[in-house]
Coordinates of N, CA and C in Angstrom, one line a residue:
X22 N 78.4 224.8 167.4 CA 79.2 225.6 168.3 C 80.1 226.5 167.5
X23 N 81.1 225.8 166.4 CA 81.7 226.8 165.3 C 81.3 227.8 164.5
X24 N 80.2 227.8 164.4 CA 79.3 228.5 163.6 C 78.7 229.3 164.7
X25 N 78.1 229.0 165.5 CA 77.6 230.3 166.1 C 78.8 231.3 167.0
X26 N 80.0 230.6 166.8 CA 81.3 231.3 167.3 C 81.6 232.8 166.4
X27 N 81.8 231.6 165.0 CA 82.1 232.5 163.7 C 81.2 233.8 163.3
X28 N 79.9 233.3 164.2 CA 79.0 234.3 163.6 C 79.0 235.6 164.6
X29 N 78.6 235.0 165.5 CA 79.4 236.1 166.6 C 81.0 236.9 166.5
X30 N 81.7 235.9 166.4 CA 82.8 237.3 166.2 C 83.1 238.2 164.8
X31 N 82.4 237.6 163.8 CA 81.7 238.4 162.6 C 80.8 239.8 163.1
X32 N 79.9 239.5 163.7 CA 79.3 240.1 164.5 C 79.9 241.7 165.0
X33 N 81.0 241.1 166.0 CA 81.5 242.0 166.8 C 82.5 242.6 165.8
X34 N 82.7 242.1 165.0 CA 83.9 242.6 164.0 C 83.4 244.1 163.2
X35 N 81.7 243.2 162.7 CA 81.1 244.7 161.6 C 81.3 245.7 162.8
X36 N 80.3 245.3 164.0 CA 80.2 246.3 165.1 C 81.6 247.4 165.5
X37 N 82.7 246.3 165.8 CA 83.7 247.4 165.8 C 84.5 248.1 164.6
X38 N 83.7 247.5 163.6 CA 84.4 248.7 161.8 C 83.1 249.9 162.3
X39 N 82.1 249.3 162.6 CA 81.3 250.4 162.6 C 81.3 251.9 163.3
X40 N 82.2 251.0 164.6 CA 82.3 252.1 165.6 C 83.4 252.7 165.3
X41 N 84.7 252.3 164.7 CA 85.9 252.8 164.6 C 85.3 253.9 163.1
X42 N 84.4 253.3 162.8 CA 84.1 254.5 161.2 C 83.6 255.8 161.8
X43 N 82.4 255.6 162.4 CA 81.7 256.5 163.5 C 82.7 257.3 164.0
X44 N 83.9 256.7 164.8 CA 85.0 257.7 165.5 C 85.7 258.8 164.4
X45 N 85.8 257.9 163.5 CA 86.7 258.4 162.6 C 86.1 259.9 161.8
X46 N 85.0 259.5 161.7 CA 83.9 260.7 160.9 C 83.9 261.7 162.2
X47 N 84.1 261.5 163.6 CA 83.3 262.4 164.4 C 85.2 263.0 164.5
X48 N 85.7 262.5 164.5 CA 87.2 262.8 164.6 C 87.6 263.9 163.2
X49 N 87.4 263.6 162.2 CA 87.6 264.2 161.4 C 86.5 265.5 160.8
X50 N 85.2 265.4 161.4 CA 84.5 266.5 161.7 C 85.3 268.1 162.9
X51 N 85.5 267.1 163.7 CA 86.1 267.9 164.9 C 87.3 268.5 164.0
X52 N 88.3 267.9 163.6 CA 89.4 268.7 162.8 C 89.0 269.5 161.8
X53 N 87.8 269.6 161.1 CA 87.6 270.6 160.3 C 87.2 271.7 160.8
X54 N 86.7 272.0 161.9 CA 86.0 272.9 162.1 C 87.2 273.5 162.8
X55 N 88.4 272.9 163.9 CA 89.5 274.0 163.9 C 90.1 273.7 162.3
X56 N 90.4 273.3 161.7 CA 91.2 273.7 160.8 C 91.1 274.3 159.0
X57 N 89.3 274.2 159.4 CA 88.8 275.2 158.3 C 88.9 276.5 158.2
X58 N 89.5 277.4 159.3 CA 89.7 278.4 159.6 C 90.8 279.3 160.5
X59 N 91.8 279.9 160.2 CA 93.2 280.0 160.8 C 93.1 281.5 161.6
X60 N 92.5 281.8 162.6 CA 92.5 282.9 163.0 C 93.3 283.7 162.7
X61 N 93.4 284.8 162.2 CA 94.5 285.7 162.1 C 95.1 286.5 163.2
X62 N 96.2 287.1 163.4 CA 97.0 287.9 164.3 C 96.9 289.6 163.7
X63 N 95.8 289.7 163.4 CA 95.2 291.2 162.6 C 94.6 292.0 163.8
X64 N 94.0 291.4 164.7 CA 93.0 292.3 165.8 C 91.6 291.6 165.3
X65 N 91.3 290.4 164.5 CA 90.4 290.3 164.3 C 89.9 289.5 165.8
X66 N 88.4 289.8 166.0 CA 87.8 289.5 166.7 C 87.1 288.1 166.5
X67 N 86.4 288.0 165.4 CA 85.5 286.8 165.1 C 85.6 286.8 163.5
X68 N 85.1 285.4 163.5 CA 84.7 285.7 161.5 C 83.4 284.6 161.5
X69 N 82.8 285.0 161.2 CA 81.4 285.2 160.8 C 81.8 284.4 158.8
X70 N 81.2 283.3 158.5 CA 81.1 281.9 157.5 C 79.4 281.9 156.7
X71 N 79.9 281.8 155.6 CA 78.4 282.0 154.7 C 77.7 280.4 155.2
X72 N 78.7 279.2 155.4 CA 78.1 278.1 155.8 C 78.9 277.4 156.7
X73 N 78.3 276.4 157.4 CA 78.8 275.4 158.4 C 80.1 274.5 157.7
X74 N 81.2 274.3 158.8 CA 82.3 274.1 157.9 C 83.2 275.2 157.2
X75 N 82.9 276.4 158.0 CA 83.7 277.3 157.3 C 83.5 277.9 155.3
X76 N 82.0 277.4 154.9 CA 82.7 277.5 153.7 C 81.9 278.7 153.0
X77 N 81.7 279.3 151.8 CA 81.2 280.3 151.4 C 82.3 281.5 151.7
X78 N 81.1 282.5 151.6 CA 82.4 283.9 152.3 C 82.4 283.7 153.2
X79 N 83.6 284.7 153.9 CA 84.0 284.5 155.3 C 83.8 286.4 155.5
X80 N 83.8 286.7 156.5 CA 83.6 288.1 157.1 C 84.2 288.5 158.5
X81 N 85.3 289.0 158.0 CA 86.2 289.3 159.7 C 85.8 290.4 160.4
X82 N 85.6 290.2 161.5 CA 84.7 291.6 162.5 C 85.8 291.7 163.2
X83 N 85.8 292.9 163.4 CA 87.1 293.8 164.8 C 86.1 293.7 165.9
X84 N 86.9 294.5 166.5 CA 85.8 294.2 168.0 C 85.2 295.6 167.8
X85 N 84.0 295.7 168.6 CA 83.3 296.7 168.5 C 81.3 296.3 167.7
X86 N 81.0 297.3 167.3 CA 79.8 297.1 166.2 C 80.1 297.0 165.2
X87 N 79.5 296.1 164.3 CA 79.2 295.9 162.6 C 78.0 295.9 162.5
X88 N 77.6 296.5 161.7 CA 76.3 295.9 160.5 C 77.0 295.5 159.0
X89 N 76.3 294.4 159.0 CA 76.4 293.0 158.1 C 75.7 294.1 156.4
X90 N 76.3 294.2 155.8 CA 76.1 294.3 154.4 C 74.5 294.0 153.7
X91 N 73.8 295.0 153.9 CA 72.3 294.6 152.7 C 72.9 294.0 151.6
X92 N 71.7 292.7 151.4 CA 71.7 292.4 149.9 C 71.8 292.6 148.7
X93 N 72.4 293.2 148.2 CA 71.8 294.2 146.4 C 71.6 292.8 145.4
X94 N 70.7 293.3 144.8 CA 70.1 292.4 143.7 C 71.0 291.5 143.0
X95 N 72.6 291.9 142.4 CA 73.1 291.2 142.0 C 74.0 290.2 143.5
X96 N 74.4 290.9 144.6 CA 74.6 290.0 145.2 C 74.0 288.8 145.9
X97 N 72.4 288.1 145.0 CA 72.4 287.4 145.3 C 72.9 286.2 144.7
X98 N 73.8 286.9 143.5 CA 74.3 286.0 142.3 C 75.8 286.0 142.6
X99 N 76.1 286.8 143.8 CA 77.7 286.5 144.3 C 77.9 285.9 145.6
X100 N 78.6 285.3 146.2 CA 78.7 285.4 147.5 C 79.9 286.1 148.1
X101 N 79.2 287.0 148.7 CA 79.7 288.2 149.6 C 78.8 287.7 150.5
X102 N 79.7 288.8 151.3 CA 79.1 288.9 153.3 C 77.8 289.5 152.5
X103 N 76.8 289.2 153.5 CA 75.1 289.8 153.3 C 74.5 289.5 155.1
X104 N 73.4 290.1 155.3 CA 72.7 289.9 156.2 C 71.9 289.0 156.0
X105 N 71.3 288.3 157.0 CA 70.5 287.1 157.4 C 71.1 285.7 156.4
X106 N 72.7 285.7 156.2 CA 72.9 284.8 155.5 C 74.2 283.8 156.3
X107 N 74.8 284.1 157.4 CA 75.8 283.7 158.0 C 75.0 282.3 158.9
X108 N 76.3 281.2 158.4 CA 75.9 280.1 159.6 C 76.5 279.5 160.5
X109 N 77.8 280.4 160.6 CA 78.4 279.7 161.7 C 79.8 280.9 162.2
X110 N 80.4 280.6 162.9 CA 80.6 281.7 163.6 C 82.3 281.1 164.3
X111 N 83.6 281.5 164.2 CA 84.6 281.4 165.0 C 85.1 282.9 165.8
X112 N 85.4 282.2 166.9 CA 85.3 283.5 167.9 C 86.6 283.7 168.2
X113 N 87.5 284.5 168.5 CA 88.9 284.6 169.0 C 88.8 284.2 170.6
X114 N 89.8 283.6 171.0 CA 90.3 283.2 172.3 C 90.1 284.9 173.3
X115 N 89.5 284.5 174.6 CA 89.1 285.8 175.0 C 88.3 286.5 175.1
X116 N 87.0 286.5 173.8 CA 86.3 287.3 173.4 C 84.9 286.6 173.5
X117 N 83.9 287.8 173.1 CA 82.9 287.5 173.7 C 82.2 288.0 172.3
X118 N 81.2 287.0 171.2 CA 80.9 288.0 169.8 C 79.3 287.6 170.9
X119 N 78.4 289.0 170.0 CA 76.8 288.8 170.1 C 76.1 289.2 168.6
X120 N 75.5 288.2 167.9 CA 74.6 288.3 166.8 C 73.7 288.8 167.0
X121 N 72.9 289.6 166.7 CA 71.8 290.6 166.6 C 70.5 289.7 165.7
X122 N 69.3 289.9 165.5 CA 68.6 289.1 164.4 C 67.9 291.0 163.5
X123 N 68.3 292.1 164.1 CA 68.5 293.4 163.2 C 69.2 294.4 163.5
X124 N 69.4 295.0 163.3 CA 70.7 296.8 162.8 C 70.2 297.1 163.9
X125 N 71.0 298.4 165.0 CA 70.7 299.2 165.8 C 69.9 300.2 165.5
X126 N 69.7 300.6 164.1 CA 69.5 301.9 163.7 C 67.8 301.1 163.0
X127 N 67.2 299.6 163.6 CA 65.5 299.8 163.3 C 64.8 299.9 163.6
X128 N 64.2 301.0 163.8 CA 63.5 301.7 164.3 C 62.1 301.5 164.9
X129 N 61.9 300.1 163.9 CA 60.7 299.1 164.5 C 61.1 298.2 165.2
X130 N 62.2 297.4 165.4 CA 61.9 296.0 165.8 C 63.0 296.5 166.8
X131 N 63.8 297.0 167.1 CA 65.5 297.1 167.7 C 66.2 296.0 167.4
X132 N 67.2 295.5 168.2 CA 68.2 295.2 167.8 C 67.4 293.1 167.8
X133 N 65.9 293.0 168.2 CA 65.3 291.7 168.4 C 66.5 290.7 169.2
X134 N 66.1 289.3 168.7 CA 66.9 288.2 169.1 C 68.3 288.5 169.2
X135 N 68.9 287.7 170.4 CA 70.4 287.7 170.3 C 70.9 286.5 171.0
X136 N 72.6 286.2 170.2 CA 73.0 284.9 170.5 C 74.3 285.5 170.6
X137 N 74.8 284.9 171.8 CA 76.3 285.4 172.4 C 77.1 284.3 172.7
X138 N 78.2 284.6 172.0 CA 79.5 282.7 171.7 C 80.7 284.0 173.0
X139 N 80.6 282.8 174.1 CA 82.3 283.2 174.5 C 83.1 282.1 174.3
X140 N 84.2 283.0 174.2 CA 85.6 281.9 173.8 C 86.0 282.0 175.2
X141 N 86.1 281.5 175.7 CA 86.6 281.5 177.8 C 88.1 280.6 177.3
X142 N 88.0 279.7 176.5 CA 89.7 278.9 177.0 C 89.8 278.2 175.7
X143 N 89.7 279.0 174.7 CA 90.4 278.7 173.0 C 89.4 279.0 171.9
X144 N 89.9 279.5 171.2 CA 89.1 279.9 169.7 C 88.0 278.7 170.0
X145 N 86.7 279.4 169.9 CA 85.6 279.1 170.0 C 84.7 278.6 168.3
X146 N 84.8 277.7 167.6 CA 83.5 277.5 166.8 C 82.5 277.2 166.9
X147 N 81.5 278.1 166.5 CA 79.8 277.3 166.5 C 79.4 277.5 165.3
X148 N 78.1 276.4 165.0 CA 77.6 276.4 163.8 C 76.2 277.1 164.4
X149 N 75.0 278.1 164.1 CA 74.7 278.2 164.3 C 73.1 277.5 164.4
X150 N 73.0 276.5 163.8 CA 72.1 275.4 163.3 C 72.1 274.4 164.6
X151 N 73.2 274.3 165.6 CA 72.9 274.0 167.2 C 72.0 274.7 168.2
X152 N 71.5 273.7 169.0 CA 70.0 274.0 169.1 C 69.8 275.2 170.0
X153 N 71.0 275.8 170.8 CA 71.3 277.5 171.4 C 71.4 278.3 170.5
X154 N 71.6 278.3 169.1 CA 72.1 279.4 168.4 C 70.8 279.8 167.2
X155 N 69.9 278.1 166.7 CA 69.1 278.2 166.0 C 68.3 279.0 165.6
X156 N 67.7 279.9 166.5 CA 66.8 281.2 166.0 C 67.5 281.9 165.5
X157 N 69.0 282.1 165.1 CA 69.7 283.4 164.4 C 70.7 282.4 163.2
X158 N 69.7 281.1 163.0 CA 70.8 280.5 161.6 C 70.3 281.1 160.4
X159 N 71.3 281.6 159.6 CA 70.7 283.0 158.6 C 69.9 283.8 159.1
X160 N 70.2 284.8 159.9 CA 69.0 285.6 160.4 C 69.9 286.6 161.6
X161 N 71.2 286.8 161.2 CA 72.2 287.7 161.9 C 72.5 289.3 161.1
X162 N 72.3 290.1 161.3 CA 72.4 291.8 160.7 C 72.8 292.2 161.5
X163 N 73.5 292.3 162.6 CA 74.1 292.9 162.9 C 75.1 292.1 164.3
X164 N 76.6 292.7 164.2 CA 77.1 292.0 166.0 C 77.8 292.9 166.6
X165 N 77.9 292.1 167.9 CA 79.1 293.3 168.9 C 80.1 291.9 168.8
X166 N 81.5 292.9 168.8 CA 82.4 291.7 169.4 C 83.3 292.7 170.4
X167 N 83.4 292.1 171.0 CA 84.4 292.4 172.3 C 85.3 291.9 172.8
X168 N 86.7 291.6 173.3 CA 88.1 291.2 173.6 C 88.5 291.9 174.9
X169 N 87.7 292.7 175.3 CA 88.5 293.4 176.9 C 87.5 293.4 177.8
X170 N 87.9 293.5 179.2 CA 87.4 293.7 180.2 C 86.7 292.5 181.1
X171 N 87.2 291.0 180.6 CA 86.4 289.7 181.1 C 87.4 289.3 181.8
X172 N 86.9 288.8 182.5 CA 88.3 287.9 183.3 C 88.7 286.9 182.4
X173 N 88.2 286.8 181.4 CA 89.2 285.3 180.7 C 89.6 286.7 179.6
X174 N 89.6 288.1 178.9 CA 90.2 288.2 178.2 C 91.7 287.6 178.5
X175 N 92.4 288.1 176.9 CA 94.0 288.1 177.0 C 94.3 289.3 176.6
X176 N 95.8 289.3 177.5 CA 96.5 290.4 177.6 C 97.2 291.0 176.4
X177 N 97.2 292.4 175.8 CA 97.1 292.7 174.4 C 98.5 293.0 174.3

């Protein structure tokens, strides 16, 4: 009877280190992703991350159009903003960004795939490697970001 007591609440013990580790990792995941990244009070719209977790370059878009920077031969020995290389994406409170998978200006394919992050009720992060965003993980050249005219924008 002692023994299968001891074993059992050994048992429940690993189980609850396990689950309190589990929280702890999914808790401390969640804090990184707001706190890998401090939106600024510039007019920036979104910022656009070389990798998940905020890390690599970072690339601040205003609202409106960008095209994303061609690759030059040496930048693939730097990390700068480049096209088809962004994987994750923070959106300003209000705003609405859309990733492109090419430039406006090609002339064969148009503007292809697109993936649209709204922030409706707080700075929005996505990685784009979730399973809505996946066809445009490294594969973004071009975005729109926008801040006016939604009913969830804010007032400027």
């Amino acid at each position: 009877g002692i023994v299968y007591s001891l074993l059992a609440l050994a048992l429940v013990g690993a189980a609850s280190g396990q689950l309190v580790s589990s929280y702890k990792k999914l808790y401390k995941d969640i804090v990184s992703q707001f706190s890998c990244a401090k939106m600024p009070n510039n007019g920036t719209c979104a910022i656009l991350f070389d990798d998940d977790g905020c890390g690599g370059w970072q690339l601040h878009v205003n609202e409106g159009y960008t095209e994303l920077p061609s690759p030059g031969i040496l930048d693939r020995l730097t990390d700068k903003p480049r096209k088809n290389d962004a994987e994750a994406v923070l959106v300003r409170d209000g705003c609405v960004f859309i990733g492109y998978d090419h430039s406006k200006d090609s002339l064969t394919t148009g503007l292809g795939d697109a993936i649209v992050v709204a922030a409706i009720d707080g700075h929005k992060y996505v990685n784009f490697d979730e399973d809505e965003y996946e066809d445009l993980d490294e594969e973004i050249s071009a975005v729109d970001c926008v801040c006016r005219g939604f009913a969830f924008s804010k007032k400027n």
